[in-house]
Short mmCIF file of C-alpha atoms and ligand atoms in Angstrom, two decimals:
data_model
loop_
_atom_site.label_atom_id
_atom_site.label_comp_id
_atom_site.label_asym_id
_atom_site.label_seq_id
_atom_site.Cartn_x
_atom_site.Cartn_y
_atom_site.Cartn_z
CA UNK A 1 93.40 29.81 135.78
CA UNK A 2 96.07 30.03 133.48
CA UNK A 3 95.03 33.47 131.92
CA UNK A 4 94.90 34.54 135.22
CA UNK A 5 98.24 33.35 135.98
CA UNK A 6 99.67 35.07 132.44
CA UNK A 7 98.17 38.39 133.03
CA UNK A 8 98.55 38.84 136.69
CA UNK A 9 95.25 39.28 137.37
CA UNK A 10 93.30 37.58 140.02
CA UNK A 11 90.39 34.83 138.47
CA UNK A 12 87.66 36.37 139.76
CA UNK A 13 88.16 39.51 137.22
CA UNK A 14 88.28 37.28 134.65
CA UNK A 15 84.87 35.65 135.73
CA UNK A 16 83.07 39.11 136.43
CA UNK A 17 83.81 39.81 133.13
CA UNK A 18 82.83 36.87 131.38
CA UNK A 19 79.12 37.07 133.25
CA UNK A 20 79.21 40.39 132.26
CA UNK A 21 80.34 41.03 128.82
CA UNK A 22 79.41 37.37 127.28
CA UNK A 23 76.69 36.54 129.88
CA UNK A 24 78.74 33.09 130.73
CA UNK A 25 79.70 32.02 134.11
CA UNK A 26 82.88 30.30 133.70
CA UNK A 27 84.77 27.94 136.71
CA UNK A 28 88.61 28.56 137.30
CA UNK A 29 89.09 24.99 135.32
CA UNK A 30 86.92 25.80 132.16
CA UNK A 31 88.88 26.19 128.81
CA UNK A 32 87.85 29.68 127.11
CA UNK A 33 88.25 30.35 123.26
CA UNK A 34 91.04 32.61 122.42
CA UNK A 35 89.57 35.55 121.00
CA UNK A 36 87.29 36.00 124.03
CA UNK A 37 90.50 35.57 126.26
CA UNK A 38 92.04 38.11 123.63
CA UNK A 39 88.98 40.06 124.52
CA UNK A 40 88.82 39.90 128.29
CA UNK A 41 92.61 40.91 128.53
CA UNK A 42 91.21 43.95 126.59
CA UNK A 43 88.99 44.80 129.02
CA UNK A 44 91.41 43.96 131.67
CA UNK A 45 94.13 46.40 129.90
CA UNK A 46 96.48 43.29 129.17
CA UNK A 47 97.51 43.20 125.63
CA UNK A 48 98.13 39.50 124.77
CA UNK A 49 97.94 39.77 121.15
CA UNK A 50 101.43 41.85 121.98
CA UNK A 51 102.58 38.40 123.41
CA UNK A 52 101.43 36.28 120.56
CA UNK A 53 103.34 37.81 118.10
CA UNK A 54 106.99 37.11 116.61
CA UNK A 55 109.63 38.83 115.19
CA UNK A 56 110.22 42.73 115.51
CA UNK A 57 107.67 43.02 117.83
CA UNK A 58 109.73 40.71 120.26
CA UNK A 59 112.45 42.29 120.58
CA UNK A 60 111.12 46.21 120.81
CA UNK A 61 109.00 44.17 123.64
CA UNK A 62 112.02 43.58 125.27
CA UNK A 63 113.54 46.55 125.40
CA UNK A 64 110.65 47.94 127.02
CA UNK A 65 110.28 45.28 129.80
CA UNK A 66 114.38 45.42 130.33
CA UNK A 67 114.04 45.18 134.53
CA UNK A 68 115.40 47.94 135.99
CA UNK A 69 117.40 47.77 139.41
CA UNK A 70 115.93 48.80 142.46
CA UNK A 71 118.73 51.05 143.12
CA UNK A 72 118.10 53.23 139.54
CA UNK A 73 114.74 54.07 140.68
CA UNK A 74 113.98 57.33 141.01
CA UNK A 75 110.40 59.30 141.64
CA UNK A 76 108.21 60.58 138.91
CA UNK A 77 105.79 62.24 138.11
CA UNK A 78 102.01 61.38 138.28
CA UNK A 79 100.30 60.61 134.48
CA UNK A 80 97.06 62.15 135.13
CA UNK A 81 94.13 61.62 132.68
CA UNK A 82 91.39 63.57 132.79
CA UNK A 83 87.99 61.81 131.82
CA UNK A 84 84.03 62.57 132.31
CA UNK A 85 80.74 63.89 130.54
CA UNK A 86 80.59 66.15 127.69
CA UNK A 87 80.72 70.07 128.95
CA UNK A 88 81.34 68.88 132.93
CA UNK A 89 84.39 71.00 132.89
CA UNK A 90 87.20 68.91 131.61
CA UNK A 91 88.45 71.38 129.36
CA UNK A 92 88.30 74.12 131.46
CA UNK A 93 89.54 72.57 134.32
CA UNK A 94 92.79 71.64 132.31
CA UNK A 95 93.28 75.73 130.72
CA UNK A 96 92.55 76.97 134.30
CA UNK A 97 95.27 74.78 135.70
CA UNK A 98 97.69 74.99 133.23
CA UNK A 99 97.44 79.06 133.10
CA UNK A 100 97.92 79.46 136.87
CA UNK A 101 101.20 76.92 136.87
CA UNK A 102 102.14 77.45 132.99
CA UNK A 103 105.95 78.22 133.05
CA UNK A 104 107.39 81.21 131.97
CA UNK A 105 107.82 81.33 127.81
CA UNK A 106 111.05 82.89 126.97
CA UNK A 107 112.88 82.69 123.44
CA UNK A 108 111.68 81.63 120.33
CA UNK A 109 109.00 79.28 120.14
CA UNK A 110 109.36 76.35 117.92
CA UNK A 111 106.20 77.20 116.08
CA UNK A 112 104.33 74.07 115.92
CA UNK A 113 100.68 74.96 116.08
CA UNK A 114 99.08 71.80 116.72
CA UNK A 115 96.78 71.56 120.16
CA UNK A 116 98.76 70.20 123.33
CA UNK A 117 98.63 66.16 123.61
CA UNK A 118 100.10 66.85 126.70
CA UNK A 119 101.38 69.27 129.27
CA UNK A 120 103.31 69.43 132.34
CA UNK A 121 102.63 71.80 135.74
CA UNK A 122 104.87 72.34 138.47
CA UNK A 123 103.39 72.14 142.37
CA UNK A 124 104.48 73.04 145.55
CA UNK A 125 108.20 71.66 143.53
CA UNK A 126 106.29 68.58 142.51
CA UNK A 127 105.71 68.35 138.70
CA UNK A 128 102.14 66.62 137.72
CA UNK A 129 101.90 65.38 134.17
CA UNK A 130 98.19 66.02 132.46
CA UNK A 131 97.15 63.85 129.37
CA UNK A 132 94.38 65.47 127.28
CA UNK A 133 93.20 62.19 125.67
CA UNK A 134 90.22 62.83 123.92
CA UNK A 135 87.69 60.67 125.98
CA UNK A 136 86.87 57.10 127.59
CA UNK A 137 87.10 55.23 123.99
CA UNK A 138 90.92 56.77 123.49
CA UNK A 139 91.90 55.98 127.05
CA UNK A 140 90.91 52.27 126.70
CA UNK A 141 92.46 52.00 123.09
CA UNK A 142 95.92 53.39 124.67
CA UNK A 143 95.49 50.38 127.18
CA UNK A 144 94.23 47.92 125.00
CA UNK A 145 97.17 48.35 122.62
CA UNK A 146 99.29 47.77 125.72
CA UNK A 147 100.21 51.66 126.26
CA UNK A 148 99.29 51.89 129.82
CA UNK A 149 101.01 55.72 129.94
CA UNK A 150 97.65 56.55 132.71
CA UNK A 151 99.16 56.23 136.54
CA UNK A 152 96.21 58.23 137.56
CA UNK A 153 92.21 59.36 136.74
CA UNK A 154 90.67 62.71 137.32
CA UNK A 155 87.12 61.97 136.85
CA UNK A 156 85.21 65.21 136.28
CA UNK A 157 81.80 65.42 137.41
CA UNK A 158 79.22 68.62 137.26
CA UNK A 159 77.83 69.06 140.46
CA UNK A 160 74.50 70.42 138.67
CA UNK A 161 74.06 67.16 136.33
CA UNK A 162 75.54 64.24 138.21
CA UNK A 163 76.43 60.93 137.04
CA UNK A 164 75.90 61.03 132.73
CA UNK A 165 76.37 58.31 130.74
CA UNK A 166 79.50 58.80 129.80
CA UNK A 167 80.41 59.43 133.39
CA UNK A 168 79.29 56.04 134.08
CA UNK A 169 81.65 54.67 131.47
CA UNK A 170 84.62 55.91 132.17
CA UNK A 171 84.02 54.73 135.64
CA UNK A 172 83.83 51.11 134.06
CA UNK A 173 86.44 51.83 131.90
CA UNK A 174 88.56 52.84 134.95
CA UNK A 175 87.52 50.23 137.19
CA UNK A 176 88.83 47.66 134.48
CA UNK A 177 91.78 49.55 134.23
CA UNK A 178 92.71 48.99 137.80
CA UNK A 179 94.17 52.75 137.69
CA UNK A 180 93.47 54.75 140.70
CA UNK A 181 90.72 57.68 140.26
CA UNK A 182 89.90 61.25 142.11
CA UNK A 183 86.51 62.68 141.50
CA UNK A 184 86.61 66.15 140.62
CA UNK A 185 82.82 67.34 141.47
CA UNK A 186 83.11 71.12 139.55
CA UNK A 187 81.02 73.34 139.09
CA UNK A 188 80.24 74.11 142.75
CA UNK A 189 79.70 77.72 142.29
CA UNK A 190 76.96 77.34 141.00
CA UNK A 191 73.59 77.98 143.20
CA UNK A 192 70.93 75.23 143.80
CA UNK A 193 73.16 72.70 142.92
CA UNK A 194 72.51 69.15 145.20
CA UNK A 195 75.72 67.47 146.46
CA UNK A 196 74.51 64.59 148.22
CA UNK A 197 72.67 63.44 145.28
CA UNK A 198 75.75 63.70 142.73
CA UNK A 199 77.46 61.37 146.01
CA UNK A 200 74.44 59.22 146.34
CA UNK A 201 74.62 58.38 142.50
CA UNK A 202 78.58 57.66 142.48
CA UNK A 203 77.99 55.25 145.05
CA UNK A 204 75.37 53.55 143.11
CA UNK A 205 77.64 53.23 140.37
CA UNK A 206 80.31 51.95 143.18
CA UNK A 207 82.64 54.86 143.35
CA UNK A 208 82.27 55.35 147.33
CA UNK A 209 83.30 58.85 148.25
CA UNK A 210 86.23 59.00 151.42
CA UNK A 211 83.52 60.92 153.45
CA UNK A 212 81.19 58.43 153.13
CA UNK A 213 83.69 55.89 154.37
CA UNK A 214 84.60 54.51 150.71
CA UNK A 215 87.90 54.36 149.04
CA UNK A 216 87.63 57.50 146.21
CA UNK A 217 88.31 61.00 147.26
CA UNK A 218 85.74 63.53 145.87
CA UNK A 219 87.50 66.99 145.56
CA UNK A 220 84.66 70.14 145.16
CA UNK A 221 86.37 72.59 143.08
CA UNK A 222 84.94 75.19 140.36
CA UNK A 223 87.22 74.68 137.20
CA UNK A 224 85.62 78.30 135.90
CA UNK A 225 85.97 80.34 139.37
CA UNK A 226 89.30 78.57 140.61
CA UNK A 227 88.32 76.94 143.63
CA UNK A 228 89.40 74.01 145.15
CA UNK A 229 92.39 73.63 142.06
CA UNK A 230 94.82 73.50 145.33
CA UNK A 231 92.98 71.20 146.87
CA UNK A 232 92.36 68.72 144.19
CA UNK A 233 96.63 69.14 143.48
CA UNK A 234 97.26 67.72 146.54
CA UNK A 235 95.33 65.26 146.32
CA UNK A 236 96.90 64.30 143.14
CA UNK A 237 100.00 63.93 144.69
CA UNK A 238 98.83 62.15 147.74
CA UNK A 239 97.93 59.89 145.70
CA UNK A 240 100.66 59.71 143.32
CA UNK A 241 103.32 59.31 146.35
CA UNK A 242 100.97 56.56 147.83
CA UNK A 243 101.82 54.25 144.68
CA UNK A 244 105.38 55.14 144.67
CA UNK A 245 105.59 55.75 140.96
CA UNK A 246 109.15 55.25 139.84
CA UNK A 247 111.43 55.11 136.97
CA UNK A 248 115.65 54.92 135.72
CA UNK A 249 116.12 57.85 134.16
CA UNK A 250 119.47 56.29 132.99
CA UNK A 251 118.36 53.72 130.15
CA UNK A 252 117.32 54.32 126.52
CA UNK A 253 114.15 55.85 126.70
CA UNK A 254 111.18 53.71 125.97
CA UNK A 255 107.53 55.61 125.75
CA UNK A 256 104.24 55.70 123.73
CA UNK A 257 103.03 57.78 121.13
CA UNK A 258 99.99 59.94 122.31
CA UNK A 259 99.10 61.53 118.68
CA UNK A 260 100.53 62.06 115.11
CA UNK A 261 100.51 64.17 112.84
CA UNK A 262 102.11 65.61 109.51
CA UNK A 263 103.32 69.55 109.19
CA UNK A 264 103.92 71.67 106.50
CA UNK A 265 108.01 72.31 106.41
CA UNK A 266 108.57 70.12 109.31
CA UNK A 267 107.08 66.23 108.50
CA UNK A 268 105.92 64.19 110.53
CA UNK A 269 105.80 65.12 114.12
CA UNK A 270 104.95 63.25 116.92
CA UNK A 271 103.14 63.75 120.98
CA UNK A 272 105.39 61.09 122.63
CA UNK A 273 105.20 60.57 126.27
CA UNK A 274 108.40 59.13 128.00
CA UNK A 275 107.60 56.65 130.49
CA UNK A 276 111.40 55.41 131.09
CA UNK A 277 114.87 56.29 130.62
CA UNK A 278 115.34 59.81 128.94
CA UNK A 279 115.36 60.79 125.52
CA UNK A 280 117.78 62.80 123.76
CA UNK A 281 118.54 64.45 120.42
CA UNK A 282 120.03 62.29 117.99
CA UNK A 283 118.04 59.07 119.64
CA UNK A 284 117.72 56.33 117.03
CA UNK A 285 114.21 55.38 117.64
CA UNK A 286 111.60 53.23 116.52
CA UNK A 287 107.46 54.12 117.12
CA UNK A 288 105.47 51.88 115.72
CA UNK A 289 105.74 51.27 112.25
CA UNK A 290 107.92 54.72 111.88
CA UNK A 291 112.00 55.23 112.91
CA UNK A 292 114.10 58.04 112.75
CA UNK A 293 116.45 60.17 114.70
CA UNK A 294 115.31 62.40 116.91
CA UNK A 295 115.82 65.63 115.03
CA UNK A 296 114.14 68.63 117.00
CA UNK A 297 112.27 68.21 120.49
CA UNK A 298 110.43 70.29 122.15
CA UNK A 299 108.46 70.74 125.41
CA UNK A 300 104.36 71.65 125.99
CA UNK A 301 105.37 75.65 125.68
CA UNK A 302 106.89 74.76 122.22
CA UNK A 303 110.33 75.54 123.56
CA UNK A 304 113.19 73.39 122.29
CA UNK A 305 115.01 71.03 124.67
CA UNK A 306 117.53 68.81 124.39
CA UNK A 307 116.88 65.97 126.35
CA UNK A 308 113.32 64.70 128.16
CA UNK A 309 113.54 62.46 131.96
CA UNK A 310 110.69 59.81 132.34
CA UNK A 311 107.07 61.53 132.40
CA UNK A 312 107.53 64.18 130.05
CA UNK A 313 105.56 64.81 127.37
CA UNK A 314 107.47 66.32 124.01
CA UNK A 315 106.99 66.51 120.42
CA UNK A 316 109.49 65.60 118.13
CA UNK A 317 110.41 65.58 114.39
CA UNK A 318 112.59 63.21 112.48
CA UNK A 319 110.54 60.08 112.53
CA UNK A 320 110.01 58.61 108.42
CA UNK A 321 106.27 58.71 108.88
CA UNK A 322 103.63 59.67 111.50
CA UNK A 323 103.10 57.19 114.18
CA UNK A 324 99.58 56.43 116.01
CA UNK A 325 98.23 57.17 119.22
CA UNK A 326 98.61 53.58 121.69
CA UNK A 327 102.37 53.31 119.25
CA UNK A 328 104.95 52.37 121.90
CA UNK A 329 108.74 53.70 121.42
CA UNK A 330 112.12 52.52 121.85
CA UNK A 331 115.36 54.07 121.53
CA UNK A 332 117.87 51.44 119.89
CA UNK A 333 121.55 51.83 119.25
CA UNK A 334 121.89 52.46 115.80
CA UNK A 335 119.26 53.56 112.97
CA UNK A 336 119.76 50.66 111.06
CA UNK A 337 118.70 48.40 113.44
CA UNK A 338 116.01 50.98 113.95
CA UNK A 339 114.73 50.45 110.05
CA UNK A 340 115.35 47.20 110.74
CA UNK A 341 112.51 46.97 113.42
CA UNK A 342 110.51 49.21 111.64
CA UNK A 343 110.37 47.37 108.23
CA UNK A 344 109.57 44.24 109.57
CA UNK A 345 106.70 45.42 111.25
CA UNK A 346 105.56 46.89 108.15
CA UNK A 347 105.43 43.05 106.81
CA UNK A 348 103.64 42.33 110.18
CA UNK A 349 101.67 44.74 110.17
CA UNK A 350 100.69 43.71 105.94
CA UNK A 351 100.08 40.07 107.26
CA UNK A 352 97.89 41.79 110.24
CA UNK A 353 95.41 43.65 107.79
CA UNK A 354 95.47 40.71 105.40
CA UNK A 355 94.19 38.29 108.54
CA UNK A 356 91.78 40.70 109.63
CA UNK A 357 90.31 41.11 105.99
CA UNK A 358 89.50 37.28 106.38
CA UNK A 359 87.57 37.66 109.21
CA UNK A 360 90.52 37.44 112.19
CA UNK A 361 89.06 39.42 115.20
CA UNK A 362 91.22 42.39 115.93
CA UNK A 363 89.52 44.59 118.21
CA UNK A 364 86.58 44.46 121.20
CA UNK A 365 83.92 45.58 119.16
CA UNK A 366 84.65 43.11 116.23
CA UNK A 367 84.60 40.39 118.81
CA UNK A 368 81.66 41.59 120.69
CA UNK A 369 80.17 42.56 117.42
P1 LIG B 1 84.07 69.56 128.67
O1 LIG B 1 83.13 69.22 127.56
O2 LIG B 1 83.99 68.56 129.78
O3 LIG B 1 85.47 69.81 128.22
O4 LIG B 1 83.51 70.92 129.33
P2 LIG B 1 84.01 72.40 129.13
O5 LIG B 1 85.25 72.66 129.88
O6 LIG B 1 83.99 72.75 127.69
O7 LIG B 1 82.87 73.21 129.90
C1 LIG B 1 81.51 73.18 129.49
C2 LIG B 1 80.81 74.43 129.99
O8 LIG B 1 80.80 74.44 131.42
C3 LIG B 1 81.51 75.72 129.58
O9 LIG B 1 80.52 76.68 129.24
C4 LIG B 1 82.27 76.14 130.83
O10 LIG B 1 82.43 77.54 130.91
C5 LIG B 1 81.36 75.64 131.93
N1 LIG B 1 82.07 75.35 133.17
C6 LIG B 1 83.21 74.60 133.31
N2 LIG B 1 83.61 74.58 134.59
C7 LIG B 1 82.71 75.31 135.28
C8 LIG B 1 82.58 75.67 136.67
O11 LIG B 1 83.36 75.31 137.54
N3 LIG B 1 81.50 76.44 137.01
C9 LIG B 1 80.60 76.87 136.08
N4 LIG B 1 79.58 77.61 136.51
N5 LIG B 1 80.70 76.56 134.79
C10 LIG B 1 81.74 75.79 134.38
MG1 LIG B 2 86.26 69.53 126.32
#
């Protein structure tokens, strides 16, 4: 009951998962160990090893759960991950969409040749955010390390193979995640290809399509012969306006890292997404374990910009070292409190690898083994 009551989730969650991940049926009054309660707030999407720790980790914590007022609130746009089966159409679906709504490039590019993290498209004047995480396993990492950047799920599904395995787990995945999910059923231009079947196996897997009279709209589109894209947009933003996603756009910006990595000339660089408050050039900000100023920024057409509202996705240079995907940010006041932050969760993070080396569970798989 407690756990329940800490991660705001209801008890029966916490039950379902305990029959089905440790094969225990627990009652609302039963005391569980920690590490499986570290475990099922994995699985949940609640980080409370975030909670548990001191220090640094506190107080970047709080700067990221600052409350904002109702009255600072302004729309956003929709975080959209896109998630299925190997060769279903994910990656064209995301090119095909991005080259119909990709903005116009003008100027010189910041030359950066790394592949886009992230990417923004514009809609009927709505924008609509697309993460290219790299599967199910990075999605649920992101969450378990607390970086819940995901408002939204397109799940793409081939309308000539069906439900796969992996489409099955990222529709576990999702369901733990509590995020909200539209099916995209692609390939629909192709002949022979069985629709009720592909809708017959969602619904065994519990994913009951709208038509059908369940809760999950299933969008036909072809990802390779643009069809339905318009469709499956509006959707989208159904959907996003239906959960009213909000955000001050007048705070220091606070965010998550969605990929690292070094380059030749420039350093490190980072994919950070911001999720409130706006970041600027010259930010003092701490990522992780890195800090730094931002020094360049620029947007998903490599163009330079000076300052990025909540949702964006931009890459940036200045930071001491290259941060980790699931690595929140904060902007603080002043670098040295910045190094501050960052050094002592260096000694965290020393005391960290030295508990897990004797045997201190760290993540779902060492605890499930
Ligand atoms: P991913 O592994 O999910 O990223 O899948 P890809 O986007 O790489 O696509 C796998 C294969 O399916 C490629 O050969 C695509 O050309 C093809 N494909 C993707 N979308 C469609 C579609 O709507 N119709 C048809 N016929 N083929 C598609
Ligand atoms: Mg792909």
């Amino acid at each position: 009951r407690s756990l329940s009551e800490a991660m705001g989730r209801p008890a029966k969650a916490i039950m379902s998962i305990m029959f089905k991940e440790f094969g225990e049926m627990v009652t609302i009054n039963q005391i569980i160990e920690e590490d499986v309660a570290l475990a099922v707030a994995m699985e949940l999407g609640v980080d409370l090893t975030f909670k548990r720790q001191r220090g640094a980790l506190e107080s970047v914590t709080e700067i990221i759960e600052q409350e904002d007022a109702p009255e600072d609130l302004v729309t956003r746009p929709p975080i959209i991950t896109v998630l299925g089966h190997v060769d279903h159409g994910k990656t064209t679906l995301v090119d095909t969409l991005r080259k119909s709504n990709v903005k116009v490039v003008e100027g010189e590019a910041g030359g950066i040749t790394q592949h886009i993290a992230a990417y923004q498209i514009e809609y009927n004047g709505h924008k609509l955010t697309f993460v290219d995480t790299p599967g199910h396993a990075a999605f649920s990492e992101m969450r378990s390390r607390g970086a819940n950047v995901t408002d939204m799920v397109v799940l793409v599904v081939a309308a000539d193979d069906g439900v796969m395995p992996q489409t099955a787990e990222s529709i576990s995945h999702v369901k733990a995640s509590g995020v909200p999910m539209v099916v995209a059923l692609n390939k629909i231009d192709l002949p022979d290809i069985n629709e009720q079947k592909v809708m017959q196996e969602l619904a065994s897997q519990n994913v009951l399509p709208s038509e059908w009279g369940g809760e999950t709209d299933v969008v036909r589109v072809s990802a390779l012969k643009e069809m339905g894209l318009d469709n499956l947009l509006e959707t989208l933003l159904l959907t996003a306006e239906l959960h009213e996603l909000k955000a001050n756009p007048n705070r220091p910006a606070v965010g998550a890292c969605l990929e690292g990595f070094r380059d030749e000339g420039r350093g490190s660089v980072a994919w950070l997404i911001v999720q409130k408050g706006t970041l600027r050039i010259g930010d003092a900000v701490i990522c992780g374990k890195s800090y730094g100023y931002i020094r360049a920024m620029y947007d998903d057409t490599d163009q330079q910009i000076e300052e990025a509202p909540p949702s964006t996705p931009v890459k940036v240079t200045g930071l001491d070292s290259v941060p980790g995907a699931g690595d929140h940010f904060v902007v603080v006041e002043t670098i040295d409190q910045a190094r501050e932050l960052a050094e002592e969760r260096r000694h965290e993070g020393r005391a960290d690898t030295l508990a897990r080396h004797s045997g201190g569970p760290r993540t779902l798989e060492d605890i499930l083994g």
